[in-house]
Amino acid sequence: DYGDPDTNLARHESPEPPPYDLSAINSTHVALIYTANDWLNHVDDVQRLKEHLKVKLLDDYQVPDETWNHMELVWALETGQLVNPRYTAEIIESRGFRTENHYITTEDDYILTVTRIINSHVTDRAGLRPVLLQHSFGNSANVWLINSLGKLTRDGQWVEDNNDSPVGNTLGFVLAVNGYDVWLANSRGNIYSINHTYYDSGDPEFWSFSIDEMVDYDLPAIIAYIQRETHKS
């Protein structure tokens, strides 16, 4: 749609643009995540979209909470519980690796999710060097996974492209094929570490922390756990 009837008429021989041919989409990286109460994108429209797509969807997920609308996908506290936990594992596994989720309780009772990248091509995992990747403030482990699209090849190499140019930007995967046992941290309060032994994420007490507690409690607990699991320092 050129936004102007005359231009549309010159381009399309009609004041209105023709419907987009959804069957022409050939990407294998299409995922649909939607809600039943979306004011901007009705679930019936999502169903019509699925009927016209010819490709296999990477994901087809309707949020189970029927009260959710469009903005909950971005702002809701429960996004980390209902939507996002699916995607660290799915990103990693779609690239050819396996995952392990480890749940670590800090000294002040926050429960952190730490994800381990498993390279199936490595037979001697005991020989790998553990490395912890810590995301920046207000972020999550996904920052180490989504720089560019790539794939683990059959011979165990990580091949990554950006606009058809070979790159090596996604550090989590680059390390996983170069002799490292990769662990991805998630600090308290982010979408993957939203649990506590006593408090719910809706309790004000849950959010009574600062970046100081992330340094004083989260990192020491994660590092100590990895050392116990790997028997390495």
PDB file of C-alpha atoms in Angstrom:
ATOM      1  CA  ASP A   1       0.000   0.000   0.000  1.00  0.00           C
ATOM      2  CA  TYR A   2       1.593   3.250  -1.147  1.00  0.00           C
ATOM      3  CA  GLY A   3      -0.843   5.276   0.970  1.00  0.00           C
ATOM      4  CA  ASP A   4      -2.170   7.173  -2.016  1.00  0.00           C
ATOM      5  CA  PRO A   5      -5.008   5.989  -4.311  1.00  0.00           C
ATOM      6  CA  ASP A   6      -3.386   7.442  -7.442  1.00  0.00           C
ATOM      7  CA  THR A   7      -0.050   5.756  -6.749  1.00  0.00           C
ATOM      8  CA  ASN A   8      -1.819   2.514  -5.900  1.00  0.00           C
ATOM      9  CA  LEU A   9      -3.755   2.790  -9.150  1.00  0.00           C
ATOM     10  CA  ALA A  10      -0.537   3.268 -11.126  1.00  0.00           C
ATOM     11  CA  ARG A  11       1.208   0.393  -9.381  1.00  0.00           C
ATOM     12  CA  HIS A  12      -1.646  -2.046  -8.816  1.00  0.00           C
ATOM     13  CA  GLU A  13      -4.284  -0.906 -11.335  1.00  0.00           C
ATOM     14  CA  SER A  14      -6.560  -0.377  -8.354  1.00  0.00           C
ATOM     15  CA  PRO A  15      -6.952   2.389  -5.736  1.00  0.00           C
ATOM     16  CA  GLU A  16      -6.597  -0.318  -3.084  1.00  0.00           C
ATOM     17  CA  PRO A  17      -3.619  -2.666  -2.884  1.00  0.00           C
ATOM     18  CA  PRO A  18      -4.324  -6.353  -3.545  1.00  0.00           C
ATOM     19  CA  PRO A  19      -4.319  -8.775  -0.606  1.00  0.00           C
ATOM     20  CA  TYR A  20      -0.847 -10.005   0.224  1.00  0.00           C
ATOM     21  CA  ASP A  21      -0.239 -13.564  -0.956  1.00  0.00           C
ATOM     22  CA  LEU A  22       0.585 -15.245   2.356  1.00  0.00           C
ATOM     23  CA  SER A  23       1.230 -18.538   0.586  1.00  0.00           C
ATOM     24  CA  ALA A  24       4.335 -16.918  -0.923  1.00  0.00           C
ATOM     25  CA  ILE A  25       6.034 -16.766   2.495  1.00  0.00           C
ATOM     26  CA  ASN A  26       8.674 -19.496   2.471  1.00  0.00           C
ATOM     27  CA  SER A  27      10.605 -18.794   5.681  1.00  0.00           C
ATOM     28  CA  THR A  28      10.871 -21.708   8.115  1.00  0.00           C
ATOM     29  CA  HIS A  29      11.327 -19.293  11.018  1.00  0.00           C
ATOM     30  CA  VAL A  30       7.743 -18.108  11.477  1.00  0.00           C
ATOM     31  CA  ALA A  31       6.304 -18.302  14.995  1.00  0.00           C
ATOM     32  CA  LEU A  32       2.819 -17.204  16.083  1.00  0.00           C
ATOM     33  CA  ILE A  33       2.353 -16.192  19.725  1.00  0.00           C
ATOM     34  CA  TYR A  34      -1.051 -14.688  20.451  1.00  0.00           C
ATOM     35  CA  THR A  35      -3.793 -14.182  23.032  1.00  0.00           C
ATOM     36  CA  ALA A  36      -7.528 -14.829  23.090  1.00  0.00           C
ATOM     37  CA  ASN A  37      -8.342 -11.285  24.230  1.00  0.00           C
ATOM     38  CA  ASP A  38      -6.116  -9.283  21.879  1.00  0.00           C
ATOM     39  CA  TRP A  39      -7.791  -5.982  21.000  1.00  0.00           C
ATOM     40  CA  LEU A  40      -5.465  -5.294  18.072  1.00  0.00           C
ATOM     41  CA  ASN A  41      -4.987  -8.743  16.588  1.00  0.00           C
ATOM     42  CA  HIS A  42      -8.044 -10.940  17.046  1.00  0.00           C
ATOM     43  CA  VAL A  43      -7.528 -14.667  17.413  1.00  0.00           C
ATOM     44  CA  ASP A  44      -9.784 -15.223  14.372  1.00  0.00           C
ATOM     45  CA  ASP A  45      -7.301 -13.228  12.288  1.00  0.00           C
ATOM     46  CA  VAL A  46      -4.508 -15.442  13.566  1.00  0.00           C
ATOM     47  CA  GLN A  47      -6.463 -18.529  12.494  1.00  0.00           C
ATOM     48  CA  ARG A  48      -7.010 -17.084   9.011  1.00  0.00           C
ATOM     49  CA  LEU A  49      -3.301 -16.333   8.794  1.00  0.00           C
ATOM     50  CA  LYS A  50      -2.476 -19.949   9.671  1.00  0.00           C
ATOM     51  CA  GLU A  51      -4.892 -21.231   7.035  1.00  0.00           C
ATOM     52  CA  HIS A  52      -3.062 -19.315   4.292  1.00  0.00           C
ATOM     53  CA  LEU A  53       0.509 -20.031   5.353  1.00  0.00           C
ATOM     54  CA  LYS A  54       2.081 -22.996   3.562  1.00  0.00           C
ATOM     55  CA  VAL A  55       5.163 -23.343   5.781  1.00  0.00           C
ATOM     56  CA  LYS A  56       5.527 -25.320   8.981  1.00  0.00           C
ATOM     57  CA  LEU A  57       5.409 -22.942  11.945  1.00  0.00           C
ATOM     58  CA  LEU A  58       8.363 -22.742  14.275  1.00  0.00           C
ATOM     59  CA  ASP A  59       5.841 -22.232  17.076  1.00  0.00           C
ATOM     60  CA  ASP A  60       2.075 -21.901  17.398  1.00  0.00           C
ATOM     61  CA  TYR A  61       1.256 -20.820  20.938  1.00  0.00           C
ATOM     62  CA  GLN A  62      -1.840 -19.229  22.411  1.00  0.00           C
ATOM     63  CA  VAL A  63      -1.259 -17.873  25.913  1.00  0.00           C
ATOM     64  CA  PRO A  64      -3.466 -19.965  28.235  1.00  0.00           C
ATOM     65  CA  ASP A  65      -4.630 -16.967  30.296  1.00  0.00           C
ATOM     66  CA  GLU A  66      -7.760 -15.821  28.429  1.00  0.00           C
ATOM     67  CA  THR A  67      -7.712 -12.378  30.075  1.00  0.00           C
ATOM     68  CA  TRP A  68      -4.464 -11.410  28.351  1.00  0.00           C
ATOM     69  CA  ASN A  69      -4.581  -8.755  25.643  1.00  0.00           C
ATOM     70  CA  HIS A  70      -2.014  -7.352  23.230  1.00  0.00           C
ATOM     71  CA  MET A  71       0.154  -5.404  25.680  1.00  0.00           C
ATOM     72  CA  GLU A  72       0.430  -8.224  28.223  1.00  0.00           C
ATOM     73  CA  LEU A  73       2.852  -9.932  25.843  1.00  0.00           C
ATOM     74  CA  VAL A  74       5.221  -7.018  26.443  1.00  0.00           C
ATOM     75  CA  TRP A  75       4.520  -5.695  29.942  1.00  0.00           C
ATOM     76  CA  ALA A  76       2.898  -8.396  32.090  1.00  0.00           C
ATOM     77  CA  LEU A  77       4.876  -9.710  35.059  1.00  0.00           C
ATOM     78  CA  GLU A  78       3.710 -13.213  34.112  1.00  0.00           C
ATOM     79  CA  THR A  79       5.293 -13.028  30.653  1.00  0.00           C
ATOM     80  CA  GLY A  80       8.357 -14.720  32.060  1.00  0.00           C
ATOM     81  CA  GLN A  81       6.261 -17.622  33.316  1.00  0.00           C
ATOM     82  CA  LEU A  82       3.728 -18.039  30.491  1.00  0.00           C
ATOM     83  CA  VAL A  83       5.690 -17.148  27.361  1.00  0.00           C
ATOM     84  CA  ASN A  84       9.413 -16.521  27.593  1.00  0.00           C
ATOM     85  CA  PRO A  85      10.661 -19.697  29.348  1.00  0.00           C
ATOM     86  CA  ARG A  86       9.839 -21.586  26.172  1.00  0.00           C
ATOM     87  CA  TYR A  87      12.304 -19.611  24.153  1.00  0.00           C
ATOM     88  CA  THR A  88      15.776 -19.936  25.634  1.00  0.00           C
ATOM     89  CA  ALA A  89      15.552 -23.710  25.163  1.00  0.00           C
ATOM     90  CA  GLU A  90      13.858 -23.402  21.771  1.00  0.00           C
ATOM     91  CA  ILE A  91      16.477 -20.964  20.470  1.00  0.00           C
ATOM     92  CA  ILE A  92      19.305 -23.247  21.575  1.00  0.00           C
ATOM     93  CA  GLU A  93      17.715 -26.456  20.300  1.00  0.00           C
ATOM     94  CA  SER A  94      16.745 -24.877  16.972  1.00  0.00           C
ATOM     95  CA  ARG A  95      20.448 -24.201  16.414  1.00  0.00           C
ATOM     96  CA  GLY A  96      21.358 -27.868  16.902  1.00  0.00           C
ATOM     97  CA  PHE A  97      22.383 -27.926  20.570  1.00  0.00           C
ATOM     98  CA  ARG A  98      20.701 -29.381  23.667  1.00  0.00           C
ATOM     99  CA  THR A  99      19.959 -27.618  26.948  1.00  0.00           C
ATOM    100  CA  GLU A 100      19.789 -28.176  30.675  1.00  0.00           C
ATOM    101  CA  ASN A 101      17.988 -25.825  33.051  1.00  0.00           C
ATOM    102  CA  HIS A 102      19.412 -25.598  36.570  1.00  0.00           C
ATOM    103  CA  TYR A 103      17.571 -23.928  39.454  1.00  0.00           C
ATOM    104  CA  ILE A 104      19.744 -22.270  42.066  1.00  0.00           C
ATOM    105  CA  THR A 105      18.511 -20.852  45.386  1.00  0.00           C
ATOM    106  CA  THR A 106      20.441 -17.887  46.719  1.00  0.00           C
ATOM    107  CA  GLU A 107      21.264 -17.225  50.360  1.00  0.00           C
ATOM    108  CA  ASP A 108      18.346 -14.772  50.503  1.00  0.00           C
ATOM    109  CA  ASP A 109      15.939 -17.302  48.922  1.00  0.00           C
ATOM    110  CA  TYR A 110      15.627 -16.134  45.312  1.00  0.00           C
ATOM    111  CA  ILE A 111      15.417 -18.995  42.807  1.00  0.00           C
ATOM    112  CA  LEU A 112      17.499 -18.400  39.688  1.00  0.00           C
ATOM    113  CA  THR A 113      17.313 -20.226  36.361  1.00  0.00           C
ATOM    114  CA  VAL A 114      20.685 -20.968  34.780  1.00  0.00           C
ATOM    115  CA  THR A 115      20.778 -22.625  31.349  1.00  0.00           C
ATOM    116  CA  ARG A 116      23.582 -24.886  30.185  1.00  0.00           C
ATOM    117  CA  ILE A 117      24.330 -25.322  26.475  1.00  0.00           C
ATOM    118  CA  ILE A 118      25.066 -28.956  25.566  1.00  0.00           C
ATOM    119  CA  ASN A 119      27.091 -29.674  22.428  1.00  0.00           C
ATOM    120  CA  SER A 120      26.196 -33.266  21.485  1.00  0.00           C
ATOM    121  CA  HIS A 121      29.301 -33.530  19.308  1.00  0.00           C
ATOM    122  CA  VAL A 122      31.521 -33.376  22.396  1.00  0.00           C
ATOM    123  CA  THR A 123      32.069 -36.870  23.811  1.00  0.00           C
ATOM    124  CA  ASP A 124      34.440 -35.887  26.638  1.00  0.00           C
ATOM    125  CA  ARG A 125      32.468 -33.212  28.488  1.00  0.00           C
ATOM    126  CA  ALA A 126      34.747 -33.579  31.493  1.00  0.00           C
ATOM    127  CA  GLY A 127      37.474 -31.946  29.436  1.00  0.00           C
ATOM    128  CA  LEU A 128      35.468 -28.789  28.768  1.00  0.00           C
ATOM    129  CA  ARG A 129      36.290 -25.546  30.554  1.00  0.00           C
ATOM    130  CA  PRO A 130      33.254 -24.045  32.333  1.00  0.00           C
ATOM    131  CA  VAL A 131      32.431 -20.451  31.449  1.00  0.00           C
ATOM    132  CA  LEU A 132      29.624 -18.317  32.865  1.00  0.00           C
ATOM    133  CA  LEU A 133      28.012 -15.654  30.667  1.00  0.00           C
ATOM    134  CA  GLN A 134      26.327 -12.937  32.739  1.00  0.00           C
ATOM    135  CA  HIS A 135      23.856 -10.654  30.976  1.00  0.00           C
ATOM    136  CA  SER A 136      23.680  -6.896  31.507  1.00  0.00           C
ATOM    137  CA  PHE A 137      21.297  -5.150  33.909  1.00  0.00           C
ATOM    138  CA  GLY A 138      17.640  -5.528  32.946  1.00  0.00           C
ATOM    139  CA  ASN A 139      18.358  -8.220  30.390  1.00  0.00           C
ATOM    140  CA  SER A 140      18.351 -12.033  30.192  1.00  0.00           C
ATOM    141  CA  ALA A 141      20.413 -14.980  28.999  1.00  0.00           C
ATOM    142  CA  ASN A 142      18.905 -14.618  25.540  1.00  0.00           C
ATOM    143  CA  VAL A 143      21.338 -11.795  24.707  1.00  0.00           C
ATOM    144  CA  TRP A 144      24.021 -14.474  24.223  1.00  0.00           C
ATOM    145  CA  LEU A 145      21.874 -16.402  21.716  1.00  0.00           C
ATOM    146  CA  ILE A 146      20.188 -14.040  19.266  1.00  0.00           C
ATOM    147  CA  ASN A 147      22.877 -11.946  17.551  1.00  0.00           C
ATOM    148  CA  SER A 148      22.647 -13.775  14.217  1.00  0.00           C
ATOM    149  CA  LEU A 149      21.026 -16.856  12.756  1.00  0.00           C
ATOM    150  CA  GLY A 150      23.267 -19.923  12.663  1.00  0.00           C
ATOM    151  CA  LYS A 151      23.352 -23.703  12.854  1.00  0.00           C
ATOM    152  CA  LEU A 152      25.497 -26.458  14.318  1.00  0.00           C
ATOM    153  CA  THR A 153      26.657 -28.562  11.362  1.00  0.00           C
ATOM    154  CA  ARG A 154      26.887 -32.351  11.238  1.00  0.00           C
ATOM    155  CA  ASP A 155      30.620 -32.202  11.814  1.00  0.00           C
ATOM    156  CA  GLY A 156      30.191 -30.052  14.915  1.00  0.00           C
ATOM    157  CA  GLN A 157      31.042 -26.636  13.467  1.00  0.00           C
ATOM    158  CA  TRP A 158      29.069 -23.482  14.227  1.00  0.00           C
ATOM    159  CA  VAL A 159      28.110 -21.687  11.002  1.00  0.00           C
ATOM    160  CA  GLU A 160      26.593 -18.254  11.390  1.00  0.00           C
ATOM    161  CA  ASP A 161      25.506 -15.776   8.726  1.00  0.00           C
ATOM    162  CA  ASN A 162      24.286 -12.204   8.685  1.00  0.00           C
ATOM    163  CA  ASN A 163      22.901 -11.130   5.306  1.00  0.00           C
ATOM    164  CA  ASP A 164      24.829 -13.970   3.649  1.00  0.00           C
ATOM    165  CA  SER A 165      28.131 -12.868   5.216  1.00  0.00           C
ATOM    166  CA  PRO A 166      29.833 -15.345   7.579  1.00  0.00           C
ATOM    167  CA  VAL A 167      30.111 -13.970  11.116  1.00  0.00           C
ATOM    168  CA  GLY A 168      30.816 -15.246  14.620  1.00  0.00           C
ATOM    169  CA  ASN A 169      28.721 -12.949  16.774  1.00  0.00           C
ATOM    170  CA  THR A 170      26.645 -15.243  18.983  1.00  0.00           C
ATOM    171  CA  LEU A 171      29.055 -15.828  21.844  1.00  0.00           C
ATOM    172  CA  GLY A 172      27.124 -18.600  23.598  1.00  0.00           C
ATOM    173  CA  PHE A 173      27.328 -20.880  20.569  1.00  0.00           C
ATOM    174  CA  VAL A 174      30.822 -19.821  19.525  1.00  0.00           C
ATOM    175  CA  LEU A 175      32.162 -20.852  22.940  1.00  0.00           C
ATOM    176  CA  ALA A 176      30.156 -24.104  22.936  1.00  0.00           C
ATOM    177  CA  VAL A 177      32.038 -25.361  19.858  1.00  0.00           C
ATOM    178  CA  ASN A 178      35.439 -24.170  21.038  1.00  0.00           C
ATOM    179  CA  GLY A 179      36.060 -26.233  24.136  1.00  0.00           C
ATOM    180  CA  TYR A 180      33.838 -24.502  26.692  1.00  0.00           C
ATOM    181  CA  ASP A 181      31.047 -25.738  28.948  1.00  0.00           C
ATOM    182  CA  VAL A 182      28.707 -22.757  28.595  1.00  0.00           C
ATOM    183  CA  TRP A 183      26.409 -21.635  31.425  1.00  0.00           C
ATOM    184  CA  LEU A 184      23.964 -18.741  30.931  1.00  0.00           C
ATOM    185  CA  ALA A 185      22.998 -16.781  34.046  1.00  0.00           C
ATOM    186  CA  ASN A 186      19.677 -15.073  34.764  1.00  0.00           C
ATOM    187  CA  SER A 187      19.665 -12.540  37.598  1.00  0.00           C
ATOM    188  CA  ARG A 188      16.781 -12.198  40.033  1.00  0.00           C
ATOM    189  CA  GLY A 189      13.695 -10.451  38.735  1.00  0.00           C
ATOM    190  CA  ASN A 190      14.277 -11.060  35.051  1.00  0.00           C
ATOM    191  CA  ILE A 191      11.819 -13.091  32.996  1.00  0.00           C
ATOM    192  CA  TYR A 192      13.489 -16.418  33.826  1.00  0.00           C
ATOM    193  CA  SER A 193      14.261 -15.849  37.516  1.00  0.00           C
ATOM    194  CA  ILE A 194      10.909 -14.748  38.866  1.00  0.00           C
ATOM    195  CA  ASN A 195      10.576 -17.247  41.751  1.00  0.00           C
ATOM    196  CA  HIS A 196      11.292 -17.046  45.478  1.00  0.00           C
ATOM    197  CA  THR A 197      11.066 -19.543  48.314  1.00  0.00           C
ATOM    198  CA  TYR A 198       8.531 -17.417  50.225  1.00  0.00           C
ATOM    199  CA  TYR A 199       7.340 -14.535  48.045  1.00  0.00           C
ATOM    200  CA  ASP A 200       5.307 -14.368  44.862  1.00  0.00           C
ATOM    201  CA  SER A 201       6.405 -12.027  42.085  1.00  0.00           C
ATOM    202  CA  GLY A 202       3.302  -9.961  42.844  1.00  0.00           C
ATOM    203  CA  ASP A 203       4.494  -9.270  46.391  1.00  0.00           C
ATOM    204  CA  PRO A 204       6.302  -5.948  46.979  1.00  0.00           C
ATOM    205  CA  GLU A 205       8.807  -7.830  49.141  1.00  0.00           C
ATOM    206  CA  PHE A 206       9.937  -9.822  46.109  1.00  0.00           C
ATOM    207  CA  TRP A 207      11.140  -6.632  44.407  1.00  0.00           C
ATOM    208  CA  SER A 208      12.949  -5.264  47.445  1.00  0.00           C
ATOM    209  CA  PHE A 209      16.416  -5.617  45.952  1.00  0.00           C
ATOM    210  CA  SER A 210      18.944  -3.689  43.885  1.00  0.00           C
ATOM    211  CA  ILE A 211      21.870  -4.506  41.646  1.00  0.00           C
ATOM    212  CA  ASP A 212      23.921  -4.863  44.837  1.00  0.00           C
ATOM    213  CA  GLU A 213      22.053  -8.052  45.760  1.00  0.00           C
ATOM    214  CA  MET A 214      22.609  -9.415  42.261  1.00  0.00           C
ATOM    215  CA  VAL A 215      26.338  -9.038  42.850  1.00  0.00           C
ATOM    216  CA  ASP A 216      26.396 -10.075  46.512  1.00  0.00           C
ATOM    217  CA  TYR A 217      24.024 -13.066  46.286  1.00  0.00           C
ATOM    218  CA  ASP A 218      23.240 -14.127  42.715  1.00  0.00           C
ATOM    219  CA  LEU A 219      26.713 -14.380  41.224  1.00  0.00           C
ATOM    220  CA  PRO A 220      28.321 -16.173  44.209  1.00  0.00           C
ATOM    221  CA  ALA A 221      25.470 -18.719  44.297  1.00  0.00           C
ATOM    222  CA  ILE A 222      25.717 -19.397  40.564  1.00  0.00           C
ATOM    223  CA  ILE A 223      29.506 -19.673  40.552  1.00  0.00           C
ATOM    224  CA  ALA A 224      29.526 -22.013  43.561  1.00  0.00           C
ATOM    225  CA  TYR A 225      26.868 -24.203  41.936  1.00  0.00           C
ATOM    226  CA  ILE A 226      28.797 -24.491  38.665  1.00  0.00           C
ATOM    227  CA  GLN A 227      31.959 -25.373  40.566  1.00  0.00           C
ATOM    228  CA  ARG A 228      30.120 -28.165  42.396  1.00  0.00           C
ATOM    229  CA  GLU A 229      28.571 -29.496  39.201  1.00  0.00           C
ATOM    230  CA  THR A 230      31.753 -29.456  37.131  1.00  0.00           C
ATOM    231  CA  HIS A 231      34.341 -30.050  39.877  1.00  0.00           C
ATOM    232  CA  LYS A 232      36.308 -27.172  38.403  1.00  0.00           C
ATOM    233  CA  SER A 233      37.136 -23.710  39.613  1.00  0.00           C
TER     234      SER A 233
END
